[in-house]
PDB file of C-alpha atoms and ligand atoms in Angstrom:
ATOM      1  CA  MET A   1       0.000   0.000   0.000  1.00  0.00           C
ATOM      2  CA  THR A   2       1.299   3.495  -0.773  1.00  0.00           C
ATOM      3  CA  GLN A   3       1.872   5.621   2.281  1.00  0.00           C
ATOM      4  CA  THR A   4      -0.313   8.640   2.935  1.00  0.00           C
ATOM      5  CA  THR A   5       1.413  11.993   3.175  1.00  0.00           C
ATOM      6  CA  ARG A   6       0.485  13.252   6.599  1.00  0.00           C
ATOM      7  CA  GLN A   7       0.650  16.989   7.191  1.00  0.00           C
ATOM      8  CA  THR A   8       2.877  18.125  10.037  1.00  0.00           C
ATOM      9  CA  LEU A   9       0.858  19.601  12.886  1.00  0.00           C
ATOM     10  CA  VAL A  10       2.414  21.855  15.527  1.00  0.00           C
ATOM     11  CA  MET A  11       0.117  22.534  18.455  1.00  0.00           C
ATOM     12  CA  GLY A  12       0.778  24.751  21.457  1.00  0.00           C
ATOM     13  CA  ASN A  13      -0.743  23.846  24.820  1.00  0.00           C
ATOM     14  CA  TRP A  14      -0.610  27.010  26.916  1.00  0.00           C
ATOM     15  CA  LYS A  15      -1.916  25.276  30.044  1.00  0.00           C
ATOM     16  CA  LEU A  16      -2.767  27.650  32.911  1.00  0.00           C
ATOM     17  CA  ASN A  17      -0.754  30.567  31.580  1.00  0.00           C
ATOM     18  CA  GLY A  18      -1.387  33.939  30.042  1.00  0.00           C
ATOM     19  CA  ASN A  19      -3.387  37.093  30.309  1.00  0.00           C
ATOM     20  CA  LYS A  20      -5.099  39.250  27.707  1.00  0.00           C
ATOM     21  CA  ALA A  21      -1.942  41.135  26.803  1.00  0.00           C
ATOM     22  CA  MET A  22       0.078  37.972  26.398  1.00  0.00           C
ATOM     23  CA  VAL A  23      -2.622  36.317  24.252  1.00  0.00           C
ATOM     24  CA  ALA A  24      -2.600  39.323  21.920  1.00  0.00           C
ATOM     25  CA  GLN A  25       1.197  39.463  21.714  1.00  0.00           C
ATOM     26  CA  LEU A  26       1.748  35.757  21.211  1.00  0.00           C
ATOM     27  CA  ILE A  27      -0.950  35.257  18.594  1.00  0.00           C
ATOM     28  CA  THR A  28       0.137  38.358  16.704  1.00  0.00           C
ATOM     29  CA  ALA A  29       3.749  37.155  16.704  1.00  0.00           C
ATOM     30  CA  LEU A  30       2.788  33.700  15.417  1.00  0.00           C
ATOM     31  CA  GLN A  31       0.835  34.910  12.400  1.00  0.00           C
ATOM     32  CA  ALA A  32       3.890  35.442  10.189  1.00  0.00           C
ATOM     33  CA  PRO A  33       5.626  32.098  10.847  1.00  0.00           C
ATOM     34  CA  ALA A  34       2.334  30.224  10.422  1.00  0.00           C
ATOM     35  CA  THR A  35       1.620  32.012   7.143  1.00  0.00           C
ATOM     36  CA  GLN A  36       5.160  31.463   5.866  1.00  0.00           C
ATOM     37  CA  HIS A  37       4.906  27.685   6.393  1.00  0.00           C
ATOM     38  CA  PRO A  38       1.614  26.710   4.758  1.00  0.00           C
ATOM     39  CA  ASN A  39       2.767  23.081   4.672  1.00  0.00           C
ATOM     40  CA  VAL A  40       2.610  22.994   8.486  1.00  0.00           C
ATOM     41  CA  ALA A  41      -0.721  23.081  10.306  1.00  0.00           C
ATOM     42  CA  VAL A  42      -0.479  25.255  13.421  1.00  0.00           C
ATOM     43  CA  ALA A  43      -2.846  25.353  16.379  1.00  0.00           C
ATOM     44  CA  VAL A  44      -2.881  26.981  19.805  1.00  0.00           C
ATOM     45  CA  CYS A  45      -4.798  25.918  22.899  1.00  0.00           C
ATOM     46  CA  PRO A  46      -5.201  28.906  25.220  1.00  0.00           C
ATOM     47  CA  PRO A  47      -7.049  28.739  28.542  1.00  0.00           C
ATOM     48  CA  VAL A  48     -10.819  28.694  28.048  1.00  0.00           C
ATOM     49  CA  LEU A  49     -11.262  32.277  29.255  1.00  0.00           C
ATOM     50  CA  PHE A  50      -9.224  33.563  26.331  1.00  0.00           C
ATOM     51  CA  LEU A  51     -10.883  31.556  23.545  1.00  0.00           C
ATOM     52  CA  GLY A  52     -13.130  34.448  22.520  1.00  0.00           C
ATOM     53  CA  GLN A  53     -10.219  36.852  22.344  1.00  0.00           C
ATOM     54  CA  ALA A  54      -8.129  34.301  20.452  1.00  0.00           C
ATOM     55  CA  GLN A  55     -10.961  33.613  18.011  1.00  0.00           C
ATOM     56  CA  ALA A  56     -11.188  37.314  17.159  1.00  0.00           C
ATOM     57  CA  LEU A  57      -7.418  37.591  16.697  1.00  0.00           C
ATOM     58  CA  LEU A  58      -7.392  34.508  14.473  1.00  0.00           C
ATOM     59  CA  THR A  59      -9.956  35.766  11.956  1.00  0.00           C
ATOM     60  CA  ASP A  60      -8.551  34.951   8.485  1.00  0.00           C
ATOM     61  CA  SER A  61      -5.520  33.307  10.078  1.00  0.00           C
ATOM     62  CA  PRO A  62      -4.170  29.850   9.184  1.00  0.00           C
ATOM     63  CA  ILE A  63      -3.704  29.181  12.919  1.00  0.00           C
ATOM     64  CA  ALA A  64      -6.393  26.888  14.314  1.00  0.00           C
ATOM     65  CA  LEU A  65      -7.815  27.055  17.799  1.00  0.00           C
ATOM     66  CA  GLY A  66      -7.850  24.224  20.311  1.00  0.00           C
ATOM     67  CA  ALA A  67      -9.136  23.707  23.843  1.00  0.00           C
ATOM     68  CA  GLN A  68      -7.260  21.923  26.619  1.00  0.00           C
ATOM     69  CA  ASP A  69     -10.036  19.748  28.003  1.00  0.00           C
ATOM     70  CA  VAL A  70     -13.752  19.057  27.563  1.00  0.00           C
ATOM     71  CA  ASP A  71     -16.541  17.727  29.707  1.00  0.00           C
ATOM     72  CA  ILE A  72     -18.315  14.526  28.773  1.00  0.00           C
ATOM     73  CA  HIS A  73     -21.717  16.216  29.078  1.00  0.00           C
ATOM     74  CA  ASP A  74     -23.321  18.591  26.641  1.00  0.00           C
ATOM     75  CA  GLN A  75     -25.052  20.734  29.261  1.00  0.00           C
ATOM     76  CA  GLY A  76     -26.487  20.564  32.752  1.00  0.00           C
ATOM     77  CA  ALA A  77     -25.549  20.835  36.406  1.00  0.00           C
ATOM     78  CA  PHE A  78     -21.799  20.356  36.041  1.00  0.00           C
ATOM     79  CA  THR A  79     -20.277  23.376  37.731  1.00  0.00           C
ATOM     80  CA  GLY A  80     -17.082  24.663  36.236  1.00  0.00           C
ATOM     81  CA  GLU A  81     -17.168  22.502  33.125  1.00  0.00           C
ATOM     82  CA  ASN A  82     -17.188  23.375  29.399  1.00  0.00           C
ATOM     83  CA  SER A  83     -18.868  21.344  26.689  1.00  0.00           C
ATOM     84  CA  ALA A  84     -17.743  20.522  23.184  1.00  0.00           C
ATOM     85  CA  HIS A  85     -20.739  22.317  21.699  1.00  0.00           C
ATOM     86  CA  MET A  86     -19.782  25.480  23.575  1.00  0.00           C
ATOM     87  CA  TYR A  87     -16.345  25.308  22.011  1.00  0.00           C
ATOM     88  CA  THR A  88     -17.825  25.183  18.536  1.00  0.00           C
ATOM     89  CA  GLU A  89     -19.229  28.681  19.109  1.00  0.00           C
ATOM     90  CA  PHE A  90     -15.664  29.925  19.561  1.00  0.00           C
ATOM     91  CA  GLY A  91     -14.271  28.446  16.367  1.00  0.00           C
ATOM     92  CA  VAL A  92     -12.482  25.675  18.238  1.00  0.00           C
ATOM     93  CA  GLN A  93     -11.336  22.830  16.006  1.00  0.00           C
ATOM     94  CA  TYR A  94      -9.231  20.623  18.314  1.00  0.00           C
ATOM     95  CA  VAL A  95      -9.573  19.553  21.918  1.00  0.00           C
ATOM     96  CA  LEU A  96      -6.948  17.796  24.021  1.00  0.00           C
ATOM     97  CA  VAL A  97      -8.238  14.747  25.872  1.00  0.00           C
ATOM     98  CA  GLY A  98      -6.313  12.697  28.390  1.00  0.00           C
ATOM     99  CA  HIS A  99      -3.386  15.042  28.891  1.00  0.00           C
ATOM    100  CA  SER A 100      -1.176  13.493  31.567  1.00  0.00           C
ATOM    101  CA  GLU A 101      -1.799  16.465  33.854  1.00  0.00           C
ATOM    102  CA  ARG A 102      -5.541  15.720  33.659  1.00  0.00           C
ATOM    103  CA  ARG A 103      -4.960  12.009  34.199  1.00  0.00           C
ATOM    104  CA  THR A 104      -2.647  12.609  37.175  1.00  0.00           C
ATOM    105  CA  LEU A 105      -3.952  15.770  38.858  1.00  0.00           C
ATOM    106  CA  HIS A 106      -7.641  15.190  38.142  1.00  0.00           C
ATOM    107  CA  GLY A 107      -7.732  11.405  38.317  1.00  0.00           C
ATOM    108  CA  GLU A 108      -9.080  10.941  34.804  1.00  0.00           C
ATOM    109  CA  SER A 109      -9.409   7.253  33.960  1.00  0.00           C
ATOM    110  CA  ASP A 110      -9.001   5.720  30.515  1.00  0.00           C
ATOM    111  CA  ALA A 111     -12.799   5.337  30.416  1.00  0.00           C
ATOM    112  CA  MET A 112     -13.319   9.031  31.217  1.00  0.00           C
ATOM    113  CA  VAL A 113     -10.818  10.004  28.527  1.00  0.00           C
ATOM    114  CA  ALA A 114     -12.638   7.808  26.017  1.00  0.00           C
ATOM    115  CA  ALA A 115     -15.938   9.498  26.910  1.00  0.00           C
ATOM    116  CA  LYS A 116     -14.327  12.913  26.380  1.00  0.00           C
ATOM    117  CA  PHE A 117     -12.961  11.747  23.033  1.00  0.00           C
ATOM    118  CA  ARG A 118     -16.482  10.763  21.994  1.00  0.00           C
ATOM    119  CA  ALA A 119     -18.030  14.009  23.282  1.00  0.00           C
ATOM    120  CA  ALA A 120     -15.537  16.004  21.211  1.00  0.00           C
ATOM    121  CA  GLN A 121     -16.237  14.014  18.053  1.00  0.00           C
ATOM    122  CA  ASP A 122     -19.987  14.121  18.538  1.00  0.00           C
ATOM    123  CA  ALA A 123     -19.768  17.928  18.408  1.00  0.00           C
ATOM    124  CA  GLY A 124     -17.620  17.871  15.286  1.00  0.00           C
ATOM    125  CA  LEU A 125     -14.322  18.626  17.032  1.00  0.00           C
ATOM    126  CA  THR A 126     -11.091  16.731  16.477  1.00  0.00           C
ATOM    127  CA  PRO A 127      -9.900  15.115  19.701  1.00  0.00           C
ATOM    128  CA  VAL A 128      -6.165  15.046  20.346  1.00  0.00           C
ATOM    129  CA  LEU A 129      -5.750  11.902  22.415  1.00  0.00           C
ATOM    130  CA  CYS A 130      -2.741  12.223  24.727  1.00  0.00           C
ATOM    131  CA  ILE A 131      -1.110   8.971  25.762  1.00  0.00           C
ATOM    132  CA  GLY A 132       2.195   8.061  27.343  1.00  0.00           C
ATOM    133  CA  GLU A 133       3.982   6.257  30.118  1.00  0.00           C
ATOM    134  CA  THR A 134       5.454   7.433  33.409  1.00  0.00           C
ATOM    135  CA  LEU A 135       9.172   7.233  34.177  1.00  0.00           C
ATOM    136  CA  ALA A 136       8.640   4.102  36.290  1.00  0.00           C
ATOM    137  CA  GLN A 137       6.731   2.446  33.450  1.00  0.00           C
ATOM    138  CA  PHE A 138       9.405   3.513  30.942  1.00  0.00           C
ATOM    139  CA  GLU A 139      12.155   2.033  33.127  1.00  0.00           C
ATOM    140  CA  ALA A 140      10.149  -1.168  33.581  1.00  0.00           C
ATOM    141  CA  GLY A 141       9.843  -1.552  29.798  1.00  0.00           C
ATOM    142  CA  GLU A 142       6.085  -1.098  29.916  1.00  0.00           C
ATOM    143  CA  THR A 143       5.744   1.751  27.397  1.00  0.00           C
ATOM    144  CA  GLN A 144       4.053  -0.258  24.686  1.00  0.00           C
ATOM    145  CA  ALA A 145       1.644  -1.979  27.071  1.00  0.00           C
ATOM    146  CA  VAL A 146       0.643   1.378  28.569  1.00  0.00           C
ATOM    147  CA  VAL A 147      -0.032   3.160  25.289  1.00  0.00           C
ATOM    148  CA  GLU A 148      -1.901   0.144  23.913  1.00  0.00           C
ATOM    149  CA  ARG A 149      -4.107   0.070  27.018  1.00  0.00           C
ATOM    150  CA  GLN A 150      -4.826   3.791  26.631  1.00  0.00           C
ATOM    151  CA  LEU A 151      -5.643   3.360  22.936  1.00  0.00           C
ATOM    152  CA  HIS A 152      -7.693   0.226  23.519  1.00  0.00           C
ATOM    153  CA  GLU A 153     -10.157   2.015  25.768  1.00  0.00           C
ATOM    154  CA  VAL A 154     -10.931   4.594  23.078  1.00  0.00           C
ATOM    155  CA  ILE A 155     -11.168   1.943  20.364  1.00  0.00           C
ATOM    156  CA  ALA A 156     -13.547  -0.115  22.519  1.00  0.00           C
ATOM    157  CA  HIS A 157     -15.695   2.933  23.207  1.00  0.00           C
ATOM    158  CA  CYS A 158     -15.606   4.756  19.857  1.00  0.00           C
ATOM    159  CA  GLY A 159     -14.357   2.215  17.297  1.00  0.00           C
ATOM    160  CA  ILE A 160     -11.150   2.159  15.281  1.00  0.00           C
ATOM    161  CA  GLU A 161     -12.799   4.265  12.559  1.00  0.00           C
ATOM    162  CA  SER A 162     -13.014   7.158  15.037  1.00  0.00           C
ATOM    163  CA  PHE A 163      -9.272   7.655  14.529  1.00  0.00           C
ATOM    164  CA  ALA A 164      -9.989   8.837  10.988  1.00  0.00           C
ATOM    165  CA  ASN A 165     -10.952  12.122  12.640  1.00  0.00           C
ATOM    166  CA  ALA A 166      -8.558  12.301  15.558  1.00  0.00           C
ATOM    167  CA  VAL A 167      -4.974  13.096  16.391  1.00  0.00           C
ATOM    168  CA  ILE A 168      -2.788  11.102  18.767  1.00  0.00           C
ATOM    169  CA  ALA A 169      -0.140  12.801  20.905  1.00  0.00           C
ATOM    170  CA  TYR A 170       2.462  10.459  22.345  1.00  0.00           C
ATOM    171  CA  GLU A 171       3.777  12.254  25.398  1.00  0.00           C
ATOM    172  CA  PRO A 172       6.067  10.314  27.714  1.00  0.00           C
ATOM    173  CA  VAL A 173       5.174  11.731  31.129  1.00  0.00           C
ATOM    174  CA  TRP A 174       8.863  11.815  32.104  1.00  0.00           C
ATOM    175  CA  ALA A 175       9.534  14.250  29.248  1.00  0.00           C
ATOM    176  CA  ILE A 176       6.731  16.725  29.929  1.00  0.00           C
ATOM    177  CA  GLY A 177       8.003  19.966  31.402  1.00  0.00           C
ATOM    178  CA  THR A 178      11.225  18.291  32.529  1.00  0.00           C
ATOM    179  CA  GLY A 179      13.576  19.431  29.792  1.00  0.00           C
ATOM    180  CA  LYS A 180      14.186  15.750  28.922  1.00  0.00           C
ATOM    181  CA  THR A 181      13.122  15.008  25.358  1.00  0.00           C
ATOM    182  CA  ALA A 182      12.906  11.426  24.160  1.00  0.00           C
ATOM    183  CA  THR A 183      15.508  10.940  21.454  1.00  0.00           C
ATOM    184  CA  PRO A 184      14.070  10.911  17.934  1.00  0.00           C
ATOM    185  CA  GLU A 185      14.882   7.190  17.783  1.00  0.00           C
ATOM    186  CA  ILE A 186      13.052   6.364  21.032  1.00  0.00           C
ATOM    187  CA  ALA A 187      10.046   8.448  20.028  1.00  0.00           C
ATOM    188  CA  GLN A 188       9.995   6.966  16.517  1.00  0.00           C
ATOM    189  CA  GLY A 189      10.018   3.452  17.989  1.00  0.00           C
ATOM    190  CA  VAL A 190       6.929   4.178  20.064  1.00  0.00           C
ATOM    191  CA  HIS A 191       5.169   6.037  17.247  1.00  0.00           C
ATOM    192  CA  ALA A 192       5.769   3.120  14.870  1.00  0.00           C
ATOM    193  CA  ALA A 193       4.444   0.690  17.489  1.00  0.00           C
ATOM    194  CA  ILE A 194       1.322   2.830  17.959  1.00  0.00           C
ATOM    195  CA  ARG A 195       0.733   2.893  14.211  1.00  0.00           C
ATOM    196  CA  ALA A 196       1.299  -0.867  13.934  1.00  0.00           C
ATOM    197  CA  PHE A 197      -1.160  -1.481  16.773  1.00  0.00           C
ATOM    198  CA  LEU A 198      -3.815   0.547  14.935  1.00  0.00           C
ATOM    199  CA  ALA A 199      -2.914  -1.042  11.577  1.00  0.00           C
ATOM    200  CA  ASN A 200      -3.795  -4.452  12.972  1.00  0.00           C
ATOM    201  CA  LEU A 201      -7.351  -3.161  13.180  1.00  0.00           C
ATOM    202  CA  ASP A 202      -7.495  -0.822  10.162  1.00  0.00           C
ATOM    203  CA  ALA A 203      -4.473  -0.196   7.960  1.00  0.00           C
ATOM    204  CA  LYS A 204      -5.957   2.839   6.204  1.00  0.00           C
ATOM    205  CA  VAL A 205      -6.899   4.594   9.437  1.00  0.00           C
ATOM    206  CA  ALA A 206      -3.465   3.825  10.903  1.00  0.00           C
ATOM    207  CA  ASP A 207      -1.723   5.219   7.840  1.00  0.00           C
ATOM    208  CA  GLY A 208      -3.668   8.471   7.916  1.00  0.00           C
ATOM    209  CA  VAL A 209      -3.686   9.374  11.595  1.00  0.00           C
ATOM    210  CA  GLN A 210      -1.292  12.112  12.711  1.00  0.00           C
ATOM    211  CA  ILE A 211       0.805  11.040  15.689  1.00  0.00           C
ATOM    212  CA  LEU A 212       2.423  14.018  17.427  1.00  0.00           C
ATOM    213  CA  TYR A 213       5.302  13.813  19.870  1.00  0.00           C
ATOM    214  CA  GLY A 214       5.117  15.857  23.058  1.00  0.00           C
ATOM    215  CA  GLY A 215       7.636  16.372  25.827  1.00  0.00           C
ATOM    216  CA  SER A 216       9.973  19.362  26.119  1.00  0.00           C
ATOM    217  CA  VAL A 217      10.110  19.953  22.349  1.00  0.00           C
ATOM    218  CA  LYS A 218      12.131  23.055  21.444  1.00  0.00           C
ATOM    219  CA  GLY A 219      13.218  24.754  18.261  1.00  0.00           C
ATOM    220  CA  SER A 220      16.534  22.935  18.529  1.00  0.00           C
ATOM    221  CA  SER A 221      15.034  19.441  18.883  1.00  0.00           C
ATOM    222  CA  ALA A 222      12.059  19.697  16.507  1.00  0.00           C
ATOM    223  CA  ALA A 223      13.799  19.001  13.189  1.00  0.00           C
ATOM    224  CA  GLY A 224      15.325  15.748  14.421  1.00  0.00           C
ATOM    225  CA  LEU A 225      11.949  14.550  15.656  1.00  0.00           C
ATOM    226  CA  PHE A 226      10.075  15.627  12.525  1.00  0.00           C
ATOM    227  CA  ALA A 227      12.570  13.782  10.316  1.00  0.00           C
ATOM    228  CA  MET A 228      11.254  10.486  11.706  1.00  0.00           C
ATOM    229  CA  ALA A 229       8.814   8.575   9.512  1.00  0.00           C
ATOM    230  CA  ASP A 230       6.050   8.242  12.084  1.00  0.00           C
ATOM    231  CA  ILE A 231       6.386  11.583  13.897  1.00  0.00           C
ATOM    232  CA  ASP A 232       3.859  13.946  12.358  1.00  0.00           C
ATOM    233  CA  GLY A 233       4.368  17.029  14.469  1.00  0.00           C
ATOM    234  CA  ALA A 234       4.506  18.143  18.067  1.00  0.00           C
ATOM    235  CA  LEU A 235       2.351  19.029  21.025  1.00  0.00           C
ATOM    236  CA  VAL A 236       4.315  21.756  22.746  1.00  0.00           C
ATOM    237  CA  GLY A 237       3.936  23.100  26.278  1.00  0.00           C
ATOM    238  CA  GLY A 238       6.598  25.425  27.679  1.00  0.00           C
ATOM    239  CA  ALA A 239       8.115  26.423  24.341  1.00  0.00           C
ATOM    240  CA  ALA A 240       4.662  27.351  23.021  1.00  0.00           C
ATOM    241  CA  LEU A 241       4.668  30.352  25.364  1.00  0.00           C
ATOM    242  CA  GLN A 242       7.697  31.883  23.637  1.00  0.00           C
ATOM    243  CA  ALA A 243       6.938  33.177  20.155  1.00  0.00           C
ATOM    244  CA  ASP A 244      10.480  32.692  18.851  1.00  0.00           C
ATOM    245  CA  GLU A 245      10.757  29.102  20.124  1.00  0.00           C
ATOM    246  CA  PHE A 246       7.340  28.143  18.800  1.00  0.00           C
ATOM    247  CA  ALA A 247       8.146  29.803  15.470  1.00  0.00           C
ATOM    248  CA  ALA A 248      11.364  27.770  15.275  1.00  0.00           C
ATOM    249  CA  ILE A 249       9.361  24.570  15.827  1.00  0.00           C
ATOM    250  CA  ILE A 250       6.962  25.592  13.038  1.00  0.00           C
ATOM    251  CA  SER A 251       9.927  26.290  10.746  1.00  0.00           C
ATOM    252  CA  ALA A 252      11.278  22.787  11.404  1.00  0.00           C
ATOM    253  CA  GLY A 253       8.071  21.208  10.105  1.00  0.00           C
TER     254      GLY A 253
HETATM  255  C1  PEP B 301       2.567  19.218  27.188  1.00  0.00           C
HETATM  256  O1  PEP B 301       2.157  19.678  28.239  1.00  0.00           O
HETATM  257  O2  PEP B 301       1.789  18.669  26.407  1.00  0.00           O
HETATM  258  C2  PEP B 301       3.985  19.339  26.902  1.00  0.00           C
HETATM  259  C3  PEP B 301       4.488  18.635  25.936  1.00  0.00           C
HETATM  260  O3  PEP B 301       4.691  20.205  27.695  1.00  0.00           O
HETATM  261  P1  PEP B 301       6.263  20.573  27.528  1.00  0.00           P
HETATM  262  O4  PEP B 301       6.503  20.878  26.081  1.00  0.00           O
HETATM  263  O5  PEP B 301       6.460  21.762  28.416  1.00  0.00           O
HETATM  264  O6  PEP B 301       7.027  19.377  27.981  1.00  0.00           O
END
């Protein structure tokens, strides 16, 4: 089978950072690099409170908007939550589900993550399913078993065909915010194993799905990662808050 050409996707996860001035500065500064690299899809995920401001700044921009989390419900008595349908009113295209900080700090189970994945898709959003192992699991050689378990729950809940409209972000927990990036070879090995796992169920879906790497990606490490056959972009935390670093990652795509 001929291999699909998958577009590189560079997505910034701003986490709990920013204010109105910073949102304006950062988005304004990213317009030129995003426009100059039309081959690279670029997205930013600001905190929910700034989605409206970001949407206005991104009018006629190639930069897409993402959200960092979503509730499993559409509406109702769920204080503090935000639904996928609400995001659609703000021009949101992507939503992160299962980020390790949600899994760890908010106790999100694989089943909860799968329900969020479905809620996002039901509203027409593209879920970005974050998966990855802890340092202890990495050292115990359990990486593949962990990511397969995390994928399995979504496949069981939503079907393999759901990955035709989804993105996967492989983010080893030991590399997130630590300054330790998995080497391109280590990351490629896991990405290839993820794709092979999906290909056992549906080769076409596996070939088409974008698998991003996340974990301390910087301008200096992006090109090496992106050169790998199964690494289709990056989910970026810390470096996404610095316009020049994020622009360098875009340029590497
Ligand atoms: C992330 O939070 O998804 C992430 C990859 O963060 P960082 O780039 O800071 O490691």
